[in-house]
Coordinates of C-alpha atoms and ligand atoms in Angstrom, one line a residue:
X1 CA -11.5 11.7 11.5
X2 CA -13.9 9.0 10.5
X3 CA -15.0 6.4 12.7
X4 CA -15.6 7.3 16.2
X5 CA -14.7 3.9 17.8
X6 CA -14.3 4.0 21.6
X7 CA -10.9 3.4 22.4
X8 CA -8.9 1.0 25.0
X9 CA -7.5 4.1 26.8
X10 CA -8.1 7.0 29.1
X11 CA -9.6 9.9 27.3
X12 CA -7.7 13.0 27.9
X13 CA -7.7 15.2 30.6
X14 CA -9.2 18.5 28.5
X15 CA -12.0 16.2 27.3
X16 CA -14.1 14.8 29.7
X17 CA -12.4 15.6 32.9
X18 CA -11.6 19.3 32.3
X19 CA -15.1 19.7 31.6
X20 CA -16.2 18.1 34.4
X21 CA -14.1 19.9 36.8
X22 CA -14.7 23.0 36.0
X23 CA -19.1 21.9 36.0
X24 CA -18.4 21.2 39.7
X25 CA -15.6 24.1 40.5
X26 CA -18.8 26.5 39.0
X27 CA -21.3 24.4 40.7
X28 CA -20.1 24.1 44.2
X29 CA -19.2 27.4 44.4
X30 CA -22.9 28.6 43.5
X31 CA -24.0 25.7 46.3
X32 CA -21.3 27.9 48.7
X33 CA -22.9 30.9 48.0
X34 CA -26.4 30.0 48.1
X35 CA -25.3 28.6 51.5
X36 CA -24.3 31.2 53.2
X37 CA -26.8 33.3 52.1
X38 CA -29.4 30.8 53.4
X39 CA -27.3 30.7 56.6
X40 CA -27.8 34.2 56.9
X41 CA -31.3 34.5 56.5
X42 CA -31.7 32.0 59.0
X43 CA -30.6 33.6 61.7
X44 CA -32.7 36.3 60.6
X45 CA -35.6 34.4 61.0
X46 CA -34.6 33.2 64.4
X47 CA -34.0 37.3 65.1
X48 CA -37.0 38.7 63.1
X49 CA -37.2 42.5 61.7
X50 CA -37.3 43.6 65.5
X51 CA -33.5 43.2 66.5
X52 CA -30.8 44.9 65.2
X53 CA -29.1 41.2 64.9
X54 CA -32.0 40.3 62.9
X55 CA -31.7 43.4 60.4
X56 CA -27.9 43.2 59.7
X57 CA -28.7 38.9 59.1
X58 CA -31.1 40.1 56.4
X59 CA -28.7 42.7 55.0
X60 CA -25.9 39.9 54.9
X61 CA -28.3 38.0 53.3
X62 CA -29.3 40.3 50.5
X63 CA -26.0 41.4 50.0
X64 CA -24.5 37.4 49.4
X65 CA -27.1 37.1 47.6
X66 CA -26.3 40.3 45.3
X67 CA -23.1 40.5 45.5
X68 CA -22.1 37.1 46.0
X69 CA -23.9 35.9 42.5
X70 CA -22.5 39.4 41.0
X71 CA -19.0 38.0 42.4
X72 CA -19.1 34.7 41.4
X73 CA -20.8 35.1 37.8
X74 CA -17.6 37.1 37.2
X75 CA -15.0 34.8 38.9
X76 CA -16.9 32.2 37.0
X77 CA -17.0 33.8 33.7
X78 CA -13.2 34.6 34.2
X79 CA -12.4 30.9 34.7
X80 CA -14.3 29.6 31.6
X81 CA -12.6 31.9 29.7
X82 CA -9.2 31.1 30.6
X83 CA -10.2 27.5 30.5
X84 CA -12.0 27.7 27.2
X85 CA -8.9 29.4 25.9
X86 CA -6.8 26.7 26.9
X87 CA -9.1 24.0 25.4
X88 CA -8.9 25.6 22.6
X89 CA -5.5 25.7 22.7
X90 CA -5.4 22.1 23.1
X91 CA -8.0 21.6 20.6
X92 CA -5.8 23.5 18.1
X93 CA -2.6 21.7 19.3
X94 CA -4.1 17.9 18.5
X95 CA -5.6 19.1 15.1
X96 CA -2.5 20.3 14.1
X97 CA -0.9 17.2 15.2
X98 CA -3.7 15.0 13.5
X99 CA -3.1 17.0 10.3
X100 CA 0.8 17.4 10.4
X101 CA 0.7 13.4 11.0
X102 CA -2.1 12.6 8.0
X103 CA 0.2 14.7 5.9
X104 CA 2.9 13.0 6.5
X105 CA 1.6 9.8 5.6
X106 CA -0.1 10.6 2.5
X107 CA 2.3 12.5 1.3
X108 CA 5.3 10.6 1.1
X109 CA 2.6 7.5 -0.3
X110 CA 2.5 5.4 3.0
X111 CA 0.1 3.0 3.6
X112 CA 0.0 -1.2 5.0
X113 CA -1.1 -3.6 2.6
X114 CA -2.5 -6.7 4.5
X115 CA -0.4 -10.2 3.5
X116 CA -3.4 -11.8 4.3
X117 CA -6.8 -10.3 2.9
X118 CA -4.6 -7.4 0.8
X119 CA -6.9 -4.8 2.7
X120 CA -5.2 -1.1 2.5
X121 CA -5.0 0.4 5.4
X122 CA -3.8 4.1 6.3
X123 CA -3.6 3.3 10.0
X124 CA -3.5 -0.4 10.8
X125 CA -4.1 -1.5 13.9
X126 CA -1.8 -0.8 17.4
X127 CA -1.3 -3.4 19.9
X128 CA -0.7 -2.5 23.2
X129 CA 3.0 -4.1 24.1
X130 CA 2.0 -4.2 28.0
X131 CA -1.3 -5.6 27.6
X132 CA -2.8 -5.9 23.5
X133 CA -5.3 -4.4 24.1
X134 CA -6.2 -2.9 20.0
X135 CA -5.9 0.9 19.3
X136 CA -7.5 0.7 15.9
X137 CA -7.4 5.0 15.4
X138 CA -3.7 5.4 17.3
X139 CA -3.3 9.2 16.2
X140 CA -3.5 12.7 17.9
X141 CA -7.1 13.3 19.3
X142 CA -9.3 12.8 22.1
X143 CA -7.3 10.2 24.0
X144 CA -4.1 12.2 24.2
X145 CA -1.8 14.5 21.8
X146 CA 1.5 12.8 21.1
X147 CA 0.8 10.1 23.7
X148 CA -2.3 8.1 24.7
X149 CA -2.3 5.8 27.6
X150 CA -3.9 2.8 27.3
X151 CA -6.1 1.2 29.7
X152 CA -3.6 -0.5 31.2
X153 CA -1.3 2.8 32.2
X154 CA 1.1 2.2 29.6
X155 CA 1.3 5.0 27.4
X156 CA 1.4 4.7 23.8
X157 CA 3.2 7.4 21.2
X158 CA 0.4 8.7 18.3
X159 CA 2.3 9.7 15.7
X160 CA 5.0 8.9 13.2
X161 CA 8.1 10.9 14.7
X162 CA 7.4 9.8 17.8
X163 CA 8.4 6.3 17.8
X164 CA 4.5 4.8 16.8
X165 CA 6.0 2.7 14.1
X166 CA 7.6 0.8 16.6
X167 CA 4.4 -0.8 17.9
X168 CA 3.3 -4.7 17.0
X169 CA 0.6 -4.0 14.3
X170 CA -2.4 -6.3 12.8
X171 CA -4.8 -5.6 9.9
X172 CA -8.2 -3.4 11.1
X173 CA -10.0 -5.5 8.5
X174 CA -9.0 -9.0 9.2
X175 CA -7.7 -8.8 12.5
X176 CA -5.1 -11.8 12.2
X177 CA -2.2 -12.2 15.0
X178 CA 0.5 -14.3 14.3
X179 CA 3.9 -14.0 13.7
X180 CA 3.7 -14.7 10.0
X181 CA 0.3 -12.2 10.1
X182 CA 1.6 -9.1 12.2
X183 CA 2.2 -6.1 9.7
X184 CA 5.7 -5.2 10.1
X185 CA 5.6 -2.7 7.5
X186 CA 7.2 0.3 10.1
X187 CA 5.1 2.8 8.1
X188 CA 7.4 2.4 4.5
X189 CA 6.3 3.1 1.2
X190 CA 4.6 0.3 0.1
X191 CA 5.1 -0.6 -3.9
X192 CA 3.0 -3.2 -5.0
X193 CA 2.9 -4.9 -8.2
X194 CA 1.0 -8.9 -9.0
X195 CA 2.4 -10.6 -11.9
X196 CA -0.6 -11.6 -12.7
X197 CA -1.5 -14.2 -16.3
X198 CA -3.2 -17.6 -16.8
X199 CA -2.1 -21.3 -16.1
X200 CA 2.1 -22.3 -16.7
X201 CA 2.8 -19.1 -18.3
X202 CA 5.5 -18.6 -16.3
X203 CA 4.4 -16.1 -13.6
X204 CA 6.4 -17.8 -10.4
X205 CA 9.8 -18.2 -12.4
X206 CA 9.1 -14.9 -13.5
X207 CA 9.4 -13.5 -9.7
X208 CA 12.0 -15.6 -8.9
X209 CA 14.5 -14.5 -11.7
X210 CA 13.5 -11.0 -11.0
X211 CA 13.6 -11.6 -7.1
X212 CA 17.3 -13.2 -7.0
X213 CA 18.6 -10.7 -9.5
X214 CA 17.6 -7.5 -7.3
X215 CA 18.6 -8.9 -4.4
X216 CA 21.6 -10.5 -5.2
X217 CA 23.2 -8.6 -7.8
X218 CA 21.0 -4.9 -8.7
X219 CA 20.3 -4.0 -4.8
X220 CA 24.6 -4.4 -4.0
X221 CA 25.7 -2.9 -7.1
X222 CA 23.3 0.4 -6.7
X223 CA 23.9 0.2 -2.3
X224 CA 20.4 -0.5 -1.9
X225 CA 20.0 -3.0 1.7
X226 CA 17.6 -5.5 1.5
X227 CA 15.7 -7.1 4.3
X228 CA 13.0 -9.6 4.1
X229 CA 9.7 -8.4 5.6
X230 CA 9.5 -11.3 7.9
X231 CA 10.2 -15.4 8.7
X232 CA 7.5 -16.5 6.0
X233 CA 8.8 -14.0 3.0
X234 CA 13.1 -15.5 4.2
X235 CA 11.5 -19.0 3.4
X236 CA 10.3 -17.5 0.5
X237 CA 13.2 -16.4 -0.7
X238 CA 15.0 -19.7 0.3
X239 CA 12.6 -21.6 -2.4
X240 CA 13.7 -18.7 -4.3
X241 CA 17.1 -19.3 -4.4
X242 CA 16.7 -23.1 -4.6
X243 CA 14.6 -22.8 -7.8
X244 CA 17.4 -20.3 -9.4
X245 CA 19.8 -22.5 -8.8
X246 CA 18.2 -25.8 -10.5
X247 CA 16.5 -24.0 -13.1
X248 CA 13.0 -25.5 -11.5
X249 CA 10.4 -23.8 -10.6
X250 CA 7.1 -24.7 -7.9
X251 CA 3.6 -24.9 -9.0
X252 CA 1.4 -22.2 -7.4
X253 CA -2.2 -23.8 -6.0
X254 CA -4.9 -22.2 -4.9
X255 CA -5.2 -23.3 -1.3
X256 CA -8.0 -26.1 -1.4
X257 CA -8.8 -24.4 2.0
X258 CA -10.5 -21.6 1.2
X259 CA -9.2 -19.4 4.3
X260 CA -5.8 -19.4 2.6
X261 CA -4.8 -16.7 0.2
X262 CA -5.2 -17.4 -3.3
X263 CA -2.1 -14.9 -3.7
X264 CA 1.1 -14.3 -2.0
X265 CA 3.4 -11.9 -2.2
X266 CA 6.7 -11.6 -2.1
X267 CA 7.8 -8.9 0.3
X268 CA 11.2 -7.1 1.3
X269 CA 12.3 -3.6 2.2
X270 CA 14.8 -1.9 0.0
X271 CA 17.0 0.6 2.1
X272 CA 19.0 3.2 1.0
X273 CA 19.8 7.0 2.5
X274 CA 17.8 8.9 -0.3
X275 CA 14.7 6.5 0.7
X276 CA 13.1 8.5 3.8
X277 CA 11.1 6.2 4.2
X278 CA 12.1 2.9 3.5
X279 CA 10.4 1.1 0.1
X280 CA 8.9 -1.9 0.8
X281 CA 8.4 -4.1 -2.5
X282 CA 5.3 -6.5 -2.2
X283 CA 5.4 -9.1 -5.4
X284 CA 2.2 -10.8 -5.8
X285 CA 2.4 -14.1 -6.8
X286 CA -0.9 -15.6 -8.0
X287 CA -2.2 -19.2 -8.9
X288 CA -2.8 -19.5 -12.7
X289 CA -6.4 -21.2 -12.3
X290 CA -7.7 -18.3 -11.1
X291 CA -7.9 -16.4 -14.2
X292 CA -9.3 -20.3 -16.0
X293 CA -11.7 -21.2 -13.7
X294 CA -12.1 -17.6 -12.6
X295 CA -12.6 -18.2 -8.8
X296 CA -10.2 -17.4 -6.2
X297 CA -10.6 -17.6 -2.1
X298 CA -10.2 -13.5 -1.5
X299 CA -10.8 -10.7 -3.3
X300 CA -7.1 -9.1 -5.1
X301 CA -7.9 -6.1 -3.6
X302 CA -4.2 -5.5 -4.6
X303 CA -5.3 -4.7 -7.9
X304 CA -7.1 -1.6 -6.1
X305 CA -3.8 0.1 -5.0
X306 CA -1.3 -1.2 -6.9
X307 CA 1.1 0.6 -9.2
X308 CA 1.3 -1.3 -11.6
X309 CA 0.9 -5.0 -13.2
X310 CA 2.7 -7.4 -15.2
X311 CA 0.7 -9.2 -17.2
X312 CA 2.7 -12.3 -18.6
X313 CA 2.2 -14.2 -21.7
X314 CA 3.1 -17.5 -23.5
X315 CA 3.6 -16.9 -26.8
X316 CA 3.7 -20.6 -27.5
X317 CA -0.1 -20.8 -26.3
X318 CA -1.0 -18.7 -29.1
X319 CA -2.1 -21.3 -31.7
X320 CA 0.3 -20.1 -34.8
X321 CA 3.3 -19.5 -32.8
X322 CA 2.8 -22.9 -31.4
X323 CA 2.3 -24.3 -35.0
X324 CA 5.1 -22.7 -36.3
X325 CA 8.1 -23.8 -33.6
X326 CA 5.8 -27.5 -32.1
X327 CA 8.7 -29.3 -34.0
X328 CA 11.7 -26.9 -32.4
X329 CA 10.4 -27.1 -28.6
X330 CA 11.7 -29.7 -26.4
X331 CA 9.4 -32.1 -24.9
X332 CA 10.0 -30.4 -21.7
X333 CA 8.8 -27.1 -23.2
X334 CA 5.9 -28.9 -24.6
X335 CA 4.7 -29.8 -21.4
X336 CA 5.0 -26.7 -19.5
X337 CA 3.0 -24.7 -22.7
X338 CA 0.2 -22.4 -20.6
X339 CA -2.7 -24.1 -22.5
X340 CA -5.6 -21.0 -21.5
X341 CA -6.9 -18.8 -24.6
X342 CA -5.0 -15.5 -24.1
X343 CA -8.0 -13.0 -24.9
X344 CA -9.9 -15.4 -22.2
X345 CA -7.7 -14.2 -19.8
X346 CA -7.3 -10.9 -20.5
X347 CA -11.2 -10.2 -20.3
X348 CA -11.1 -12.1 -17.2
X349 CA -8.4 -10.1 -15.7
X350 CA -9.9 -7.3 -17.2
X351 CA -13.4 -7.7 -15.3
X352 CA -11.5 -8.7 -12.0
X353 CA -9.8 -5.6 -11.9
X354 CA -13.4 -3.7 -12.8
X355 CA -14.5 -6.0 -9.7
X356 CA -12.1 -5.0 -7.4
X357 CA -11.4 -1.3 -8.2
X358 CA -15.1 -0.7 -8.1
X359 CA -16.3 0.4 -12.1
X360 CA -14.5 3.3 -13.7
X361 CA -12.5 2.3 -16.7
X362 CA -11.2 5.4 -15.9
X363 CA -9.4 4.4 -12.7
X364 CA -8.1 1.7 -14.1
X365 CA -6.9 2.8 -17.4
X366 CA -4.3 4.7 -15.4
X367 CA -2.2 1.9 -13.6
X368 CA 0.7 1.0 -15.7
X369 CA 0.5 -2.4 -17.3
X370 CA 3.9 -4.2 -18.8
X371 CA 2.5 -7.0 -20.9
X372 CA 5.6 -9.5 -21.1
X373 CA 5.9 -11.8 -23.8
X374 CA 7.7 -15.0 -21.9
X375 CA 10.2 -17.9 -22.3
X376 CA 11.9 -16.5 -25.5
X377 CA 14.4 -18.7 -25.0
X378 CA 12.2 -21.6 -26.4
X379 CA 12.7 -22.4 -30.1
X380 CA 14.9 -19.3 -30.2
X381 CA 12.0 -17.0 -30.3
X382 CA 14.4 -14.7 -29.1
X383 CA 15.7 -14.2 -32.3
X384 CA 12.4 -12.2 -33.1
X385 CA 13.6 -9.8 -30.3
X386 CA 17.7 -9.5 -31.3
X387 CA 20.1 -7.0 -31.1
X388 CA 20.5 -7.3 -35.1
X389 CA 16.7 -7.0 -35.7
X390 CA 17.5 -4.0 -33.1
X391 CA 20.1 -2.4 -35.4
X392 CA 18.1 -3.0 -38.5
X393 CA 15.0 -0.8 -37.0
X394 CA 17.3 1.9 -36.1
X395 CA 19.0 2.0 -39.0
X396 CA 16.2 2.2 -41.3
X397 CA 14.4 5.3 -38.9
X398 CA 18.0 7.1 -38.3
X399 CA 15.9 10.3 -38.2
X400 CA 13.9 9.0 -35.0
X401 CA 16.0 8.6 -31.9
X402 CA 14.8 5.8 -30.7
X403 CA 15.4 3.7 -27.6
X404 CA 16.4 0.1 -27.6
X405 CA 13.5 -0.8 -25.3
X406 CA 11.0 0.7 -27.3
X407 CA 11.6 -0.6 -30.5
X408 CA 11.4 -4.0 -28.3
X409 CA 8.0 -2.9 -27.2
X410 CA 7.5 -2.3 -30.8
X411 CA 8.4 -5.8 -32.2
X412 CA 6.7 -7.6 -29.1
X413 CA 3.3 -5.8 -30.6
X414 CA 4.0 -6.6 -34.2
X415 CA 4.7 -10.0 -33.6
X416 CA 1.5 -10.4 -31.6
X417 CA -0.4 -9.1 -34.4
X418 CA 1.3 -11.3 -37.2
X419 CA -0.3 -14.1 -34.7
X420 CA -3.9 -13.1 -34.3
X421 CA -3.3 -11.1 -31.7
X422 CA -4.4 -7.9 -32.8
X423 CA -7.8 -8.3 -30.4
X424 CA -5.9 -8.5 -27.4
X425 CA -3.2 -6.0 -28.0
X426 CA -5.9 -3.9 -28.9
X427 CA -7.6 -4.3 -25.6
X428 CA -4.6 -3.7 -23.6
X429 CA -4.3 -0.2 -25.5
X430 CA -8.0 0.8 -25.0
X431 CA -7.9 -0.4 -21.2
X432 CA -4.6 0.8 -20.0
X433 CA -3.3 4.0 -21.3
X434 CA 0.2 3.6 -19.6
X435 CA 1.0 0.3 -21.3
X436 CA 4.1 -0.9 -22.5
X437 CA 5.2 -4.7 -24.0
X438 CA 8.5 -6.8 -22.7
X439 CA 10.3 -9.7 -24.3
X440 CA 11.8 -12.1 -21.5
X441 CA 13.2 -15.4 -20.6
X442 CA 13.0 -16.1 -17.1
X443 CA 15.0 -19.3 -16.9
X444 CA 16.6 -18.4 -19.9
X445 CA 17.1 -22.2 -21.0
X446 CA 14.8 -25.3 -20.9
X447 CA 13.6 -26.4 -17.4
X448 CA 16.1 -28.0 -15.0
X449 CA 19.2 -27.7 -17.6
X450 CA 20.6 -25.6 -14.7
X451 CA 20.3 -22.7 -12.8
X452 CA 18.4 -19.8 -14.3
X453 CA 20.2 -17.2 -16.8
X454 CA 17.3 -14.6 -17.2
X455 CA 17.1 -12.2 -19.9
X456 CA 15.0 -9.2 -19.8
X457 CA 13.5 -9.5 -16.5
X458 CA 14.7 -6.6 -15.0
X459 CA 13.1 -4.1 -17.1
X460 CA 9.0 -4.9 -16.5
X461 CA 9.9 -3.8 -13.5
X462 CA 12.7 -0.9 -14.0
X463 CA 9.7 0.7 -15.9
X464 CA 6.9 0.5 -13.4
X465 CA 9.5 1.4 -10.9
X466 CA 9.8 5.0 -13.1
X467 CA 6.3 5.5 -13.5
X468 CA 5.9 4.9 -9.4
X469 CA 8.4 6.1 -7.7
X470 CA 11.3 8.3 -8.9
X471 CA 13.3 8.2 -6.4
X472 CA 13.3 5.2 -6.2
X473 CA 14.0 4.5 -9.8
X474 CA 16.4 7.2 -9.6
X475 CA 18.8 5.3 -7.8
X476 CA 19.1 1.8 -9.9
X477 CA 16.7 2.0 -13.4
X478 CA 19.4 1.9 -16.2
X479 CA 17.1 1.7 -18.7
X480 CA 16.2 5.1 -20.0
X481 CA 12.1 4.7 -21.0
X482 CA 10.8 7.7 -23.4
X483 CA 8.3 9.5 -21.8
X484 CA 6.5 10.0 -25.1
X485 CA 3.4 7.7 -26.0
X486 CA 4.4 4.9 -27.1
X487 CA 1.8 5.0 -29.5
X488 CA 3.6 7.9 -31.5
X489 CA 6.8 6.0 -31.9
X490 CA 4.8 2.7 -33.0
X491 CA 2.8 5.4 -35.8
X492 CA 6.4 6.6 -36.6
X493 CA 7.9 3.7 -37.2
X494 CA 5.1 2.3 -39.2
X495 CA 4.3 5.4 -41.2
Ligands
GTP501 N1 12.0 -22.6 -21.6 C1 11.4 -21.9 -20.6 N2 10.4 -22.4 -19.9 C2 9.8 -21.7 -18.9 C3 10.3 -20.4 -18.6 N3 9.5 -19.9 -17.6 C4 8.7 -20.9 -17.3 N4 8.8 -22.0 -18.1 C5 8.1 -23.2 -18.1 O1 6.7 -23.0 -17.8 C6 6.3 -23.8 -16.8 C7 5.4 -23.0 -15.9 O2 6.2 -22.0 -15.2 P1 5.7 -21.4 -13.9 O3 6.6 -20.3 -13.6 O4 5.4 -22.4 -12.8 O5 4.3 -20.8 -14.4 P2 3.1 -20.1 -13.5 O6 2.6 -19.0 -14.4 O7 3.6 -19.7 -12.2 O8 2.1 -21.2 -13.4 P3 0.9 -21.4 -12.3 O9 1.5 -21.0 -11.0 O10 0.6 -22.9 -12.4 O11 -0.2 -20.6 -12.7 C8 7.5 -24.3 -16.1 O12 7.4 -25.7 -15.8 C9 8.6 -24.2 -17.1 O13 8.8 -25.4 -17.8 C10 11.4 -19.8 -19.4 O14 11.8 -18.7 -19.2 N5 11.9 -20.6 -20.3
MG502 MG1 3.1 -20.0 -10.4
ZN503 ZN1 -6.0 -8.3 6.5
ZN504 ZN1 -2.3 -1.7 27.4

């Protein structure tokens, strides 16, 4: 237990009062004693040596005295030691609760991430439902076992199986009430990914062809119920669906008020009988600008506990890709090019996420990365990604069994290094051992020619999904993604 904050409640009875009580049982009865011992020698002194009266005063005295400390050092002995036995019984009981509860949580991966200032928390913050008064460390301890009561009389449950989930929460770190604040996250297994990737290149239509295709067509088909985490994230999803079906999508700004998040997730709970406990998907949606003009108003301290990032690419912001197809794009197309220098984002991505996750390449190099190459619909780009080009690879490496989506993640790297790219995938490799490369078209068509036909969204995530949670995955991935390096298939099919 770390921080020993004083709580808004009544400490239990076996550590301040039991302790006190038995102090004053021990202590008045040594005042008793010594009491009538000095009552007794009194009335000797009244009597003196001389009378019998007097003599058997001073024997009573003597023997209280004697016997009576002999007496009560033993009855008092006696009682500490069936007290202290209790305590410690006690003391046993709420460790093992403590434990059995921190157990519980980090095992199955639980944990709040704040909407707000994306602070992790392991225990967010309780709010009293009688009077809000904050229980900021609401598990077994000094305040109560399975129960605390709070201040105000109401008593308040400490651990997960007894109901604590239930209680209004809010965010230890930045302490925000509000109905579009409060963490309703009902202790679920958060899995977070930002789509992170400079100016226009497609990030928010990304989300929102992935978005409406889980919920509206993977979640039903695999049973999975989805609800939204709360008011803000429904309107979300109403932009969402609004978007998806005009083929438009909204420009994300960075809040010119700097108290506003620079990011902001999209958030829902996906249901299902295998999931004990729920999954609760948090996709972070973040303004473009903050990776060209590199400043944001809070720290992503998503990046810290996320599980992994997509990390989405123009390819018609590369300079000979553009060159190549300028004359094929349509005007609209033109417009909405992401104009930032690739490698210029990466590095600043890349020295955000040192920022954030505190140094170790280390660290870092572990979270999965899918790198998505966007908007392949544009100038039929797709056609470097197609089923025949597919075929072909697999036909010429029979002898390999390879998958469909990696010999996509193979021609997504080739292509980038046919167009002076090899710096950047290069970079991705050294940085991020678990990193694998998409092909996708979010709207699937030029910009407001109707509602979204996405290709290839689903699997950025389907993958990250299998590397973070397997039950999950289990129970709607169809892709099947080779566990081998990727690495060795690229050297095969090259060698
Ligand atoms: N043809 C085509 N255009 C796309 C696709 N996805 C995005 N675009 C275009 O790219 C532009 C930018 O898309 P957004 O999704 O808003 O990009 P963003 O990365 O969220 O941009 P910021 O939020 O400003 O950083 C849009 O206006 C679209 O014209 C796609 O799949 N196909
Ligand atoms: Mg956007
Ligand atoms: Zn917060
Ligand atoms: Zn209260």
């Amino acid at each position: 237990m770390k921080k020993k904050r004083t709580q808004p409640a009544h400490k239990s009875y076996f550590f301040e009062q039991g302790y006190k009580d038995i102090g004053s049982a021990i202590k008045t009865s040594w005042l008793k004693n010594a009491q009538t011992a000095k009552a007794y020698y009194d009335k000797y002194n009244e009597k003196g040596l001389m009378s019998l009266k007097g003599v058997y005063n001073l024997f009573c005295a003597l023997s209280v005295v004697s016997f009576g400390t002999v007496f009560f050092a033993l009855i008092s002995a006696v009682m500490l030691a069936i007290v202290s036995t209790f305590f410690i019984l006690v003391y046993i009981g709420f460790s093992a609760a403590w434990l059995f509860d921190r157990a519980y949580l980090t095992k199955k991966k639980i944990f709040t991430a704040c909407n707000e200032c994306k602070c992790k928390s392991l225990i967010p913050t309780y709010i009293c439902p009688k009077c809000g008064a904050h229980h900021t460390n609401l598990t077994p301890g000094a305040y109560g076992i399975l129960k605390r009561t709070c201040e105000c009389g109401k008593k308040l449950p400490t651990t997960f199986f007894n109901g604590r989930k239930r209680l209004q929460a809010i965010c230890p770190n930045c302490l925000l009430e509000g109905k579009t604040t409060y963490l309703n996250d009902r202790e679920s297994r958060p899995l977070c990914v930002p789509v992170v990737g400079g100016r226009s290149v497609g990030k928010t239509a990304y989300i929102t062809a992935f978005s409406k295709k889980f919920v509206e067509f993977v979640a039903p088909q695999h049973n999975l119920d989805i609800e939204f985490y709360n008011g803000a994230k429904e309107a979300i999803y109403s932009e969402i669906k609004a978007d998806f079906a005009h083929g438009s999508t909204r420009m994300t700004v960075r809040p010119q008020d700097i108290t506003q998040s620079s990011s902001i997730s999209f958030s829902f709970f996906v249901k299902n009988k295998a999931l004990k406990p729920e999954r609760l998907m948090h996709i972070y949606d973040i303004a473009g600008e903050v990776f060209t003009d590199n400043n944001e108003n809070e720290v992503q301290r998503q990046y810290e506990y996320c599980q992994g990032i997509i990390f989405m690419i123009d390819p018609f912001a590369i300079p000979t890709v553009r060159a190549r197809y300028e004359n094929l794009l349509t005007p609209e197309d033109k417009a909405g090019i992401g104009k930032a220098d690739i490698n210029g984002i990466i590095n600043v991505f890349i020295n955000k996420l040192r920022e954030v996750t505190g140094l170790s390449d280390r660290k870092m190099s572990k979270v999965p990365i899918a790198v998505v190459i966007g908007k392949t619909d544009s100038a039929n780009l797709c056609d470097e990604f197609s089923d025949e080009k597919i075929e072909e690879i697999e036909y010429l490496n029979a002898k390999t069994e390879l998958q469909r989506i990696d010999i996509i993640d193979y021609l997504c790297r080739k292509f980038l290094k046919e167009n002076e790219m090899e710096s950047f995938v290069n970079a991705i490799e050294m940085k991020f051992k678990n990193n694998r490369f998409f092909a996708a078209s979010a709207i699937g068509h030029t910009r407001d020619a109707g509602a979204y036909n996405p290709v290839g969204v689903l699997e950025p995530m389907e993958w990250i999904c299998t590397k973070a949670d397997k039950r999950l995955a289990s129970l709607w991935v169809k892709e099947k993604y080779s566990k081998k390096p990727i690495k060795n298939i690229i050297d095969k099919l090259e060698g």
